[in-house]
Every structure is written in C-alpha cells, then in structure tokens.
Coordinates of N, CA, C and O and ligand atoms in Angstrom, one line a residue:
X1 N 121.1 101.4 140.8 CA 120.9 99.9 140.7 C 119.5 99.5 141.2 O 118.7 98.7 140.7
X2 N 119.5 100.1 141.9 CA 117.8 99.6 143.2 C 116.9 100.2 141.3 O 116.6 99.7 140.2
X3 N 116.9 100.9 141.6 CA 116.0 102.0 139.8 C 116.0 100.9 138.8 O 114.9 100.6 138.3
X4 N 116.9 100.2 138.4 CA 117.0 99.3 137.3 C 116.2 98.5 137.8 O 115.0 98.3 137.4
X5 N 116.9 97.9 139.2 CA 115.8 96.5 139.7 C 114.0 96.8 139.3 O 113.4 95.9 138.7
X6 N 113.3 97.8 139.5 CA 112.1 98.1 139.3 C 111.8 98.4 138.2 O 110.7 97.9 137.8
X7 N 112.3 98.8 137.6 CA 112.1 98.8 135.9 C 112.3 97.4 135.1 O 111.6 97.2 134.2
X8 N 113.2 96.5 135.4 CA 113.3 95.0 135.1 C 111.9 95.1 135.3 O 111.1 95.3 134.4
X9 N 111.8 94.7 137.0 CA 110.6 94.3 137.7 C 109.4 94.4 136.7 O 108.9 93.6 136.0
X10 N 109.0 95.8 136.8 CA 107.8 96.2 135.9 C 107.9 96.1 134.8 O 106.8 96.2 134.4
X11 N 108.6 95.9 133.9 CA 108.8 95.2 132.7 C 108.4 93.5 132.5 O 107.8 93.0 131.5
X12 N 108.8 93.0 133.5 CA 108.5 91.7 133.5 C 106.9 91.8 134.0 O 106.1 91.4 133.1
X13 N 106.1 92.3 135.2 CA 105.0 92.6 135.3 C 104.3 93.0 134.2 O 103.3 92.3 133.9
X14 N 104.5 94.0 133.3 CA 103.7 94.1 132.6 C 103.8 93.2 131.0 O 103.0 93.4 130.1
X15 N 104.7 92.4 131.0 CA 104.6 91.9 130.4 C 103.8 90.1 130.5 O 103.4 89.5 129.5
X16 N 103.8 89.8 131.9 CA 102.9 89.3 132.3 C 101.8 89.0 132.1 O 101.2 87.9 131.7
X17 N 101.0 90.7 132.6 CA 99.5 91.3 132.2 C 99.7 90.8 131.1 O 99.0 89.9 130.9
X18 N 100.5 91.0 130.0 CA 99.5 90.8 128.2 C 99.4 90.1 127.8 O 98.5 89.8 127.0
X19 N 100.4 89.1 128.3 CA 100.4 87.8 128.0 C 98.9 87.2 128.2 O 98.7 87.2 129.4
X20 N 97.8 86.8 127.5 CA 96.9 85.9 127.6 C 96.8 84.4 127.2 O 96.5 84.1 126.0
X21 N 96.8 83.9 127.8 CA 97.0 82.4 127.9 C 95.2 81.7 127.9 O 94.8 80.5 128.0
X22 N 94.5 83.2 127.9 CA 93.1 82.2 128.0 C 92.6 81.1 126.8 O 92.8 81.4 125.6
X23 N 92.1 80.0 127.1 CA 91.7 78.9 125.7 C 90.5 80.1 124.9 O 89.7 81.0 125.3
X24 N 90.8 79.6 123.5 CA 89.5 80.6 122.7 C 88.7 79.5 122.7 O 89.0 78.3 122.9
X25 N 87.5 80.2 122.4 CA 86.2 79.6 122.1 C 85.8 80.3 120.9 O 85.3 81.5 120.9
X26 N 86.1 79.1 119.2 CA 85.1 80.1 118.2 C 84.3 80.1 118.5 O 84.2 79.4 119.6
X27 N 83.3 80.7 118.0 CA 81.7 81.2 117.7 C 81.7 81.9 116.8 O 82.5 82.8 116.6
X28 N 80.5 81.3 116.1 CA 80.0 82.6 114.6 C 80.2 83.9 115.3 O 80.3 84.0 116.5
X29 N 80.3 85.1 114.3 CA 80.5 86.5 114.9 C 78.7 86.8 115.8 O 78.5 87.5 116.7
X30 N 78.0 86.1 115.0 CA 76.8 86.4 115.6 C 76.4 86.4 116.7 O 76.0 87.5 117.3
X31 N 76.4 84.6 117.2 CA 76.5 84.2 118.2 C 77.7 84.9 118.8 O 77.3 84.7 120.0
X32 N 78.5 85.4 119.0 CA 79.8 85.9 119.8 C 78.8 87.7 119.9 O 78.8 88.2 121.0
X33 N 78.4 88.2 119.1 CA 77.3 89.6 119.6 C 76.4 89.3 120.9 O 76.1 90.0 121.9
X34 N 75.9 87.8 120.5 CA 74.4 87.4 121.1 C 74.9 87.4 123.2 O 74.5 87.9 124.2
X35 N 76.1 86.3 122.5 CA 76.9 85.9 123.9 C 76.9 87.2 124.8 O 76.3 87.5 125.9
X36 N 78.1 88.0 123.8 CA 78.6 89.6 124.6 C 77.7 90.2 125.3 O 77.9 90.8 126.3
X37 N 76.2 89.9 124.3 CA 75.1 90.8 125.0 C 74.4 90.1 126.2 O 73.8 90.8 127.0
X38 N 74.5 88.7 126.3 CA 73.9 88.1 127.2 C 74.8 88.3 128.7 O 74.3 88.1 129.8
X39 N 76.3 88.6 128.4 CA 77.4 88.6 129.3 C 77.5 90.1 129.9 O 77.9 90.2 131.0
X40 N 77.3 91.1 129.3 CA 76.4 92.4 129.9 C 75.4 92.3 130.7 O 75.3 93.0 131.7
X41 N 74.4 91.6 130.2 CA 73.0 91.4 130.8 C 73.1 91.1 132.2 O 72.5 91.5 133.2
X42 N 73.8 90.3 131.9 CA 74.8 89.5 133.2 C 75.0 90.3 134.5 O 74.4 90.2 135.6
X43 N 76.0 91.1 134.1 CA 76.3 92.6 135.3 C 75.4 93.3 135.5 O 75.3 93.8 136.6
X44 N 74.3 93.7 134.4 CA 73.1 93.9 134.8 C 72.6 93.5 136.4 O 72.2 93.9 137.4
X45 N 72.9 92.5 135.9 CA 71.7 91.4 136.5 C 72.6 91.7 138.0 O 72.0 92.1 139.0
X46 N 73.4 91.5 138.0 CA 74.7 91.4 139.6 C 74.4 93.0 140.1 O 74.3 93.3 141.3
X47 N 74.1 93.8 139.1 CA 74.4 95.3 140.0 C 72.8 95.5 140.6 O 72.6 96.1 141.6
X48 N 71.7 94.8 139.9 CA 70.5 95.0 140.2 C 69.9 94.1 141.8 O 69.0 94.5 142.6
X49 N 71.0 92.6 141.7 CA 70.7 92.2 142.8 C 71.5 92.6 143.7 O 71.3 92.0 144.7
X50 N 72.6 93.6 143.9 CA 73.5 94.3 144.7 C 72.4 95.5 145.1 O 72.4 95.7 146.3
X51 N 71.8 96.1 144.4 CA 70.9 97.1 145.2 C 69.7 96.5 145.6 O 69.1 97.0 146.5
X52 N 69.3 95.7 145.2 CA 67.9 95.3 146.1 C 68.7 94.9 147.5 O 68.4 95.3 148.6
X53 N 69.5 94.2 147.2 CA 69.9 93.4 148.9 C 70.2 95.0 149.7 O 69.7 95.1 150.9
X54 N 71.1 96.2 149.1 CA 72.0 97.2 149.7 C 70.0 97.9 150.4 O 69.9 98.9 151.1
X55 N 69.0 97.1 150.1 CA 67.7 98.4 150.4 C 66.8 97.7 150.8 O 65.7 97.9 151.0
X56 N 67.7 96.3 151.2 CA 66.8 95.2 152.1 C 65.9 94.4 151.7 O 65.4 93.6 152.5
X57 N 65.2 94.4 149.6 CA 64.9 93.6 149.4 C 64.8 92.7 148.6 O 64.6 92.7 147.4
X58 N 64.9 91.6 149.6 CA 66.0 90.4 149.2 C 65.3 89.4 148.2 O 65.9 88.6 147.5
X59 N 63.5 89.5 148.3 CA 62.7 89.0 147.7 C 62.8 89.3 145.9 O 62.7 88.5 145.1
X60 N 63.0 90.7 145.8 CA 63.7 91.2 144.3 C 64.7 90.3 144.1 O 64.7 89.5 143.1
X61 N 65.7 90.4 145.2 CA 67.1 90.3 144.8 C 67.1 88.3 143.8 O 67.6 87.6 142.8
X62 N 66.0 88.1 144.9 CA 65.9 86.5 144.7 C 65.3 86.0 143.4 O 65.8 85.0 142.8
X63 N 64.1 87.0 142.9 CA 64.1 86.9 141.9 C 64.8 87.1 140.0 O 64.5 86.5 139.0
X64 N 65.8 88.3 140.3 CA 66.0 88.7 139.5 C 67.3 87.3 139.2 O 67.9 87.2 138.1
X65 N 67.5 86.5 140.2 CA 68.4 85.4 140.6 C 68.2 84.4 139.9 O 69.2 84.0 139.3
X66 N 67.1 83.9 139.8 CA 66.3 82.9 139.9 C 65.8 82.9 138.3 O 66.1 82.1 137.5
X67 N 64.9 84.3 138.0 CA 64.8 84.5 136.5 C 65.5 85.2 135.6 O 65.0 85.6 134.6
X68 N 66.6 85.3 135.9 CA 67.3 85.8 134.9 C 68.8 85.7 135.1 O 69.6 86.5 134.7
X69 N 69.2 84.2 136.0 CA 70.3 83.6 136.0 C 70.5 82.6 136.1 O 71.6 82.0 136.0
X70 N 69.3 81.9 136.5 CA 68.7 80.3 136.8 C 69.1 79.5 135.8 O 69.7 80.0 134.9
X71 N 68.8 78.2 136.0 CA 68.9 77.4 134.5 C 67.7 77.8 133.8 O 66.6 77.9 134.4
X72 N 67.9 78.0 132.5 CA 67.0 77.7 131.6 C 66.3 79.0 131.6 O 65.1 79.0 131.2
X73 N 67.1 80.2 132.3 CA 66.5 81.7 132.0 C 66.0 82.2 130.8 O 65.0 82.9 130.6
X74 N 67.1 81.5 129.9 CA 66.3 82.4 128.5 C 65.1 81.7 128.1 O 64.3 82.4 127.5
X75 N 64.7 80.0 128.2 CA 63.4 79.8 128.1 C 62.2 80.2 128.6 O 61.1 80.3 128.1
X76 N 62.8 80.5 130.5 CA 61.8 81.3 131.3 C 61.0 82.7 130.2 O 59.8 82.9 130.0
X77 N 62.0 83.4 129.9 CA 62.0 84.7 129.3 C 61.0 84.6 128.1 O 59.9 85.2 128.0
X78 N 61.6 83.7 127.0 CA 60.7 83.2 126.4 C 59.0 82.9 126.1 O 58.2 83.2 125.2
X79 N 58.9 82.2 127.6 CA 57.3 81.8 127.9 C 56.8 82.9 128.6 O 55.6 83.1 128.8
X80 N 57.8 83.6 129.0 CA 57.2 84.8 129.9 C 56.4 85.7 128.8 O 55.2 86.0 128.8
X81 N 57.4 86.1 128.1 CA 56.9 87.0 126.8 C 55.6 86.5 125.8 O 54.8 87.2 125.2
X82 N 55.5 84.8 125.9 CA 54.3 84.3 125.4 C 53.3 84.4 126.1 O 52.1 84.5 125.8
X83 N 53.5 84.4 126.9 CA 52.3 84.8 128.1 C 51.8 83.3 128.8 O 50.8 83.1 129.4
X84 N 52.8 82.6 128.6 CA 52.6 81.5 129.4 C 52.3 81.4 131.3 O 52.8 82.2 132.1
X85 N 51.8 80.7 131.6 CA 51.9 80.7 133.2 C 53.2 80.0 133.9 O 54.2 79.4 133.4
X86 N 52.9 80.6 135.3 CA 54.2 80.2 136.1 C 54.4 78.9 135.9 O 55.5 78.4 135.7
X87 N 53.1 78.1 136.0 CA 53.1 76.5 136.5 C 53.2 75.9 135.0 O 53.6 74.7 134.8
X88 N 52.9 76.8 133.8 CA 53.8 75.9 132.6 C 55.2 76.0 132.4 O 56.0 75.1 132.0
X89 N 55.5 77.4 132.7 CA 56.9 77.5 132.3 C 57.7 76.6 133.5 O 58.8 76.0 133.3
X90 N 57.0 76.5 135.1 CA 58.3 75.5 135.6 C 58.1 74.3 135.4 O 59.1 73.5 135.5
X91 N 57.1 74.0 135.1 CA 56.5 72.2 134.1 C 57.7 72.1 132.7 O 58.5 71.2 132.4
X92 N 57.6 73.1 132.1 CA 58.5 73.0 131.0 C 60.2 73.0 131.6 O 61.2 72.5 131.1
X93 N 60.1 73.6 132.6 CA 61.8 73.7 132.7 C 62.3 72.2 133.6 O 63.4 71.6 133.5
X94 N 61.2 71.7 134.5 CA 61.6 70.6 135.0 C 61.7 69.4 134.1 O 62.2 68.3 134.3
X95 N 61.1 69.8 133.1 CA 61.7 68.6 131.7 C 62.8 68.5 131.1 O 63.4 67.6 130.5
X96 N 63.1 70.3 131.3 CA 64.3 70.6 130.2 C 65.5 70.4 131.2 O 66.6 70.1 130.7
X97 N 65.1 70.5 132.9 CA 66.6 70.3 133.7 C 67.1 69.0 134.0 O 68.2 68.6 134.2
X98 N 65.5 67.9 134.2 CA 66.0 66.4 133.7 C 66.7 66.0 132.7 O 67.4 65.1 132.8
X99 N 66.4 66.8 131.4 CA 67.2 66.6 130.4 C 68.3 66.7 130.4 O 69.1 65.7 130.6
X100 N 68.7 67.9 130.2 CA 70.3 68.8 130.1 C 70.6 68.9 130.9 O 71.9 69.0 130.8
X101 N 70.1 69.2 132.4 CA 70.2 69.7 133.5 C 71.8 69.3 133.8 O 72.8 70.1 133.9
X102 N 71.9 68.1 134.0 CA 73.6 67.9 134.6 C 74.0 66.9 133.7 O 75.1 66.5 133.9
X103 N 73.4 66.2 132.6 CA 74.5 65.3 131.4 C 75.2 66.2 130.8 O 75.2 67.4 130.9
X104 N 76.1 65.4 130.1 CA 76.9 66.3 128.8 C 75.9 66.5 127.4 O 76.1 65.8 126.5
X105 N 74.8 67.6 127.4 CA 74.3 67.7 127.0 C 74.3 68.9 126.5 O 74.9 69.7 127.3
X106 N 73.9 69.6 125.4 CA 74.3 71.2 124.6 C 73.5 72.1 125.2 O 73.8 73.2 125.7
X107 N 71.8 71.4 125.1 CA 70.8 72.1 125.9 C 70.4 73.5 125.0 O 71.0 73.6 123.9
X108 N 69.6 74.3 125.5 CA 69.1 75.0 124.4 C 69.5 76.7 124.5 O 69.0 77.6 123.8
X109 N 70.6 77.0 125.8 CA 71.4 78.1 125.8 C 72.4 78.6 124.8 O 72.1 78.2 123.6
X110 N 73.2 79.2 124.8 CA 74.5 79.4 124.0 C 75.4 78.5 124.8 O 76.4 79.0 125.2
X111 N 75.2 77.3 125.2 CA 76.1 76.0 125.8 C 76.2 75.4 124.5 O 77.0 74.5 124.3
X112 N 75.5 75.9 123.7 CA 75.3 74.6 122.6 C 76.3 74.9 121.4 O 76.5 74.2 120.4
X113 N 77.2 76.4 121.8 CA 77.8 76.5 120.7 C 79.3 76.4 121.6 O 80.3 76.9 121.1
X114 N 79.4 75.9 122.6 CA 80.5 76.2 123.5 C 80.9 74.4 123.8 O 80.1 73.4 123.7
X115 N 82.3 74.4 124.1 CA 82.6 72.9 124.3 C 82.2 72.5 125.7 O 81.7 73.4 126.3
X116 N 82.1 71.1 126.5 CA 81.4 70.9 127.2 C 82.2 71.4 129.0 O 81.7 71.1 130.0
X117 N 83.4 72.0 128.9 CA 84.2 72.2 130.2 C 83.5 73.8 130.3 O 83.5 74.5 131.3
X118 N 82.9 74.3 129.0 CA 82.4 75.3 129.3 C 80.6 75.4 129.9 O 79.9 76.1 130.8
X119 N 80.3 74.4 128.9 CA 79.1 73.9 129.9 C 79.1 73.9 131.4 O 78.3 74.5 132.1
X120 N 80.0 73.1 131.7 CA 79.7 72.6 132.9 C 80.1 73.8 134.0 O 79.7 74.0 135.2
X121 N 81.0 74.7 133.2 CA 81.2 75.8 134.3 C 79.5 77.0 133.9 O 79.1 78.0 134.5
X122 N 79.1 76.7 133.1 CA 77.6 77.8 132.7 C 76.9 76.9 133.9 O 76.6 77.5 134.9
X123 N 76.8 75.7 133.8 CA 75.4 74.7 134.7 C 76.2 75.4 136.3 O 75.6 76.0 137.3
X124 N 77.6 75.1 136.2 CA 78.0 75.6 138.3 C 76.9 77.3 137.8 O 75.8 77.7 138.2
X125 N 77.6 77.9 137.0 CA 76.9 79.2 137.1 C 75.4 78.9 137.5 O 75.2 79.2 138.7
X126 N 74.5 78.5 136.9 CA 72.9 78.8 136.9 C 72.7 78.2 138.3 O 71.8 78.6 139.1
X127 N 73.6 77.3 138.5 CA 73.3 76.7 140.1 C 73.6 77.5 141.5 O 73.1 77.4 142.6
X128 N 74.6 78.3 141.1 CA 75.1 79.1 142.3 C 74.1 80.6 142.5 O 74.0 81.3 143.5
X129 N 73.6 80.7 141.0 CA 72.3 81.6 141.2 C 71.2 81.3 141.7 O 70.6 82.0 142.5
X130 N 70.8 80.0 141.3 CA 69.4 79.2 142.3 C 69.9 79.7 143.4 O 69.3 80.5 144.0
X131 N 71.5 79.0 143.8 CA 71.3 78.6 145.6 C 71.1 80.5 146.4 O 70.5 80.9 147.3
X132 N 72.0 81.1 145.4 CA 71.7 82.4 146.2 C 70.3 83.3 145.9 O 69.9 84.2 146.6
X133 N 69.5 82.8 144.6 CA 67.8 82.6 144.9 C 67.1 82.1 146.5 O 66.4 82.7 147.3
X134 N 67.8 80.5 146.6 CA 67.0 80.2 147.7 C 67.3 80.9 148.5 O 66.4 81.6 149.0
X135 N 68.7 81.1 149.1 CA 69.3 81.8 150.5 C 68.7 83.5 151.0 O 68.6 84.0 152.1
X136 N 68.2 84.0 149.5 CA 67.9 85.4 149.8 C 66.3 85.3 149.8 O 65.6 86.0 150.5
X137 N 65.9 84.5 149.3 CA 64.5 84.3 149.6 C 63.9 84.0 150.9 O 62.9 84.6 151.2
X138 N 64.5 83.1 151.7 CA 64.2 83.0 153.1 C 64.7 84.3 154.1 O 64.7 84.2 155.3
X139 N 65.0 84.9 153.7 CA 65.0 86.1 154.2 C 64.0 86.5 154.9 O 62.9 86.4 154.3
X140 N 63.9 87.0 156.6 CA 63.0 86.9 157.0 C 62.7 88.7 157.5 O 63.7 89.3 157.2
X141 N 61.8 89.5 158.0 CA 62.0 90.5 158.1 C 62.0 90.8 159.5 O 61.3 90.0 160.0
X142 N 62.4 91.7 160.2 CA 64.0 92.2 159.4 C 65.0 91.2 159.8 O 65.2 90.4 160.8
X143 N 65.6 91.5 158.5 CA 66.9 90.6 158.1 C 68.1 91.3 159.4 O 68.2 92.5 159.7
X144 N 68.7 90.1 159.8 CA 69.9 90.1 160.4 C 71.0 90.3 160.4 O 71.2 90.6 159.2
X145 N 72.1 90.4 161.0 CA 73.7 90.5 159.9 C 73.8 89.2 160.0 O 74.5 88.8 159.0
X146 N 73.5 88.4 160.7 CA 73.7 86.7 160.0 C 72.9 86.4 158.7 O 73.1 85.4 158.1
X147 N 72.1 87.4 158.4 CA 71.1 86.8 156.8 C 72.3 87.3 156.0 O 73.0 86.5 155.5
X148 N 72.5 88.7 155.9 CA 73.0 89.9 155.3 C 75.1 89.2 154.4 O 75.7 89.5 153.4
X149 N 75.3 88.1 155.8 CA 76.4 87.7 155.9 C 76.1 86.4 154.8 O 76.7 86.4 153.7
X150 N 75.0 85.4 155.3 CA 74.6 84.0 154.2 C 74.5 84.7 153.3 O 75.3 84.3 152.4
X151 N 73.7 85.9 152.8 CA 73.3 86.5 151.5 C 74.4 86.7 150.5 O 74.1 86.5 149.4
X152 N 75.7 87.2 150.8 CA 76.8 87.7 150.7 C 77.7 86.9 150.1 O 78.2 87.0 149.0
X153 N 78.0 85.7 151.0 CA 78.5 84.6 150.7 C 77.8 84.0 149.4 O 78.5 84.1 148.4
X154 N 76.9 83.6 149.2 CA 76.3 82.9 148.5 C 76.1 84.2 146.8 O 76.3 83.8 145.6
X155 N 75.9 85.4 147.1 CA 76.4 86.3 145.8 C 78.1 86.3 145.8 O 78.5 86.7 144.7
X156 N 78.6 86.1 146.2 CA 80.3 86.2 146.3 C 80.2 84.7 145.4 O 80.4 84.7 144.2
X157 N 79.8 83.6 146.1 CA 80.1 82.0 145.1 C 79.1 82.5 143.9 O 79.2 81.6 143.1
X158 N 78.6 83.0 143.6 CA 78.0 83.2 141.8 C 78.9 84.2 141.4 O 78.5 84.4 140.3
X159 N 80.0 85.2 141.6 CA 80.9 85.9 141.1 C 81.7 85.0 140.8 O 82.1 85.0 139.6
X160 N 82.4 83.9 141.7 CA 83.4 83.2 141.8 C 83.2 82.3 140.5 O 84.1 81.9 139.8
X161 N 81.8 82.0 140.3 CA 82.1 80.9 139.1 C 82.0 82.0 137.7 O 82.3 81.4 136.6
X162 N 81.8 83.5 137.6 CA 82.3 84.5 136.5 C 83.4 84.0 136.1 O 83.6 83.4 135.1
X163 N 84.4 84.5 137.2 CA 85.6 85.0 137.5 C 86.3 83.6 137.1 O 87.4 83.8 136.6
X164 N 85.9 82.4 137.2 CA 86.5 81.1 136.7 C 86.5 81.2 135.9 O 87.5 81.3 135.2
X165 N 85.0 81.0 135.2 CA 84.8 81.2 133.5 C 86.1 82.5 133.0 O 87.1 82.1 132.4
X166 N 86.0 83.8 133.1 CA 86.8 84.6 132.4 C 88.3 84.4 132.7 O 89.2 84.9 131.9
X167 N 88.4 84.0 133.4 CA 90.1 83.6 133.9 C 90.8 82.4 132.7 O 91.9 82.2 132.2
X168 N 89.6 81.9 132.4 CA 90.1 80.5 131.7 C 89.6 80.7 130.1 O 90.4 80.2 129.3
X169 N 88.7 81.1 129.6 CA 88.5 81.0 128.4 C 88.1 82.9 128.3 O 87.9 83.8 129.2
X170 N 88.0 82.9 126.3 CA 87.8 84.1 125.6 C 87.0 83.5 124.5 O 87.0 82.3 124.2
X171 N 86.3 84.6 123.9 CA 86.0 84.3 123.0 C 86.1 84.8 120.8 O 85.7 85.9 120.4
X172 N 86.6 84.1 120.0 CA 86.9 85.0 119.0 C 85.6 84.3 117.9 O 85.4 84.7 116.8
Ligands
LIG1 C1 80.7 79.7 131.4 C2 81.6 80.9 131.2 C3 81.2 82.2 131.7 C4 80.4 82.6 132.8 C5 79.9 81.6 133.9 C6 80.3 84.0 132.8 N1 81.0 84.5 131.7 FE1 81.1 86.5 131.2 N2 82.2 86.0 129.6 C7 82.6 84.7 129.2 C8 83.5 84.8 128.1 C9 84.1 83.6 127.4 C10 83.6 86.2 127.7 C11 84.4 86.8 126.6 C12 85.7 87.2 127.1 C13 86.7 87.5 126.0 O1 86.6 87.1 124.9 O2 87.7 88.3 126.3 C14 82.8 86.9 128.7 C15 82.6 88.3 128.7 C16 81.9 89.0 129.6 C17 81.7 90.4 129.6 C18 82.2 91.4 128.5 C19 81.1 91.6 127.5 C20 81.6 92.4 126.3 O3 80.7 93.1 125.7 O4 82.7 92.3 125.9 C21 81.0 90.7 130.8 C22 80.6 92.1 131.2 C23 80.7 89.5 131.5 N3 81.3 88.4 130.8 C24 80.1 89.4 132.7 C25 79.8 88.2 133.3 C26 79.2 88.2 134.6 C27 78.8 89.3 135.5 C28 79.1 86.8 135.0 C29 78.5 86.2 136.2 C30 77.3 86.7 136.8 C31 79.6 86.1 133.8 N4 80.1 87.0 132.9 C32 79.7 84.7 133.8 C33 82.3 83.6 129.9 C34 81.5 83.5 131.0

C-alpha cells in the first residue's frame, strides 16, 4: 500500500514537472537564435563574474557587470567596436536611458520584439547588474567578509530577476 502511495506520488510529481504553464513569447526564428545567443552570453557573463570575485577581482567582476549586462550593453558593444570613446558612448547612453530607460518604451534591445511585462522585467535585469557593478566596484583592498557578503547578495538579486524571467515566460 505505502509502494502504491509513492508511485501515485511520483506520478503526480512528474507530471507536474511537464506540465509548462510558461506564457510564450513569438519571435521571428531569427530573432529567437539572436535572443538564445544573447541568453547564453548571459551565463557567460554570470560564470565570468563568479570567478573574478572567487580571485578577488571585483573591479573585473564590476566591469564585465556594467558592460555587458548594463542597460544599453549592446549599444555599449557597438561604439566600442567603432572605436568610439568612453565619454561618447556614456553621452550616448545617457540619452538613450532618458529615453527608454524606465517608460513603456521598446528601446533598441531585443525588448523591442518582446511585450512590455517582459520589458520591464529586462530594465529590473540591466538594473540589478548596474547595482552589483556599483557594489563590487567600491570594493576596497583587501576586501572583507562584509564586502564578499554585499557582493553576493547583490549577484544573488541579478540571478533572481533570470530566474523570474524564466519561471514566467518561453520563447517559440
Ligand atoms: C526578461 C526575461 C529574461 C531575463 C531577465 C533573462 N532571461 Fe534567459 N531566457 C529568457 C527566455 C524567455 C528564454 C527562453 C526560454 C524557453 O523558451 O524555454 C531564456 C533562455 C535562456 C537560456 C537558454 C538559451 C538556449 O540556448 O536555449 C539561458 C542559458 C539563459 N536564458 C540565461 C540567462 C541568464 C544567466 C540570465 C540572467 C543573468 C537571464 N537568462 C536573464 C528570458 C530571460
């Protein structure tokens, strides 16, 4: 009897698991490659600032935060590759985050092919990268277990807004 009960059980569990209830989000197949690859990049980007911080530096970690999870990263990348300067590309981005920055606006990411609840959880994302930009940046040397602890926290709240995003939508 107890045997049945657990096999119910896990029957009902795994049927659970398959069930996906996430909202789709079309996208051209294109855009849906472009996304995928940008959403890899992504983990990239998480395992890269997981070893700078695991080797103490936090000034990497802050960067790779900041440029390549920030708002308006892929324009950074962009002017970077043109060979633009620091002080044009953040002249340019401080235009583009008055703009789009927090209206219901499409803006010039892959936000623009996504509805706006997905926006708004992309803008929490680029924001929780700034803030753990700023937090690992003031990093002072040597760092503390009270930095090591802020640092942590503040990469845990930019996982947390992933982990929102993927819980709630998919993409076909
Ligand atoms: C605004 C929403 C959103 C945010 C924020 C977000 N993702 Fe995603 N991500 C998605 C969606 C939607 C998919 C597609 C899931 C599906 O269709 O099953 C995806 C897929 C992925 C994939 C799978 C890629 C593939 O090739 O299939 C990885 C890896 C990933 N995300 C990593 C991340 C990481 C790491 C972060 C945070 C640093 C992140 N994502 C933040 C929406 C988001």
């Amino acid at each position: 009897m107890k045997r049945l009960g657990i096999v119910v059980l896990s029957l009902i569990f795994s049927f659970q698991a398959s069930a996906d209830e996430r909202e789709v989000i079309t996208i051209p197949s294109e855009i849906k490659a472009l996304f995928l690859g940008e959403m890899r990049t992504h983990l990239d980007n998480l395992n890269e600032i997981t070893l700078a911080v695991a080797s103490g530096d936090f000034k990497s970690a802050a960067f790779v935060a900041k440029n390549k999870m920030g708002f308006g990263h892929s324009v950074r990348e962009i002017m970077t590759v043109q060979g633009k300067s620091e002080e044009e590309i953040e002249e340019k981005l401080a235009q583009l985050r008055k703009k789009h920055g927090t209206s219901d606006h499409p803006g010039r990411g892959m936000g623009r092919y996504m509805p706006e609840e997905v926006r708004e959880l992309g803008r929490a994302f680029h924001k929780a990268a700034e803030h753990f930009a700023n937090v690992a940046d003031t990093v002072k040397n040597p760092p503390t277990v009270a930095d090591y602890q802020r640092v942590f926290t503040a990469l845990s709240e930019t996982i947390d807004v992933c982990s929102a995003c993927h819980s709630s939508y998919r993409v076909e």
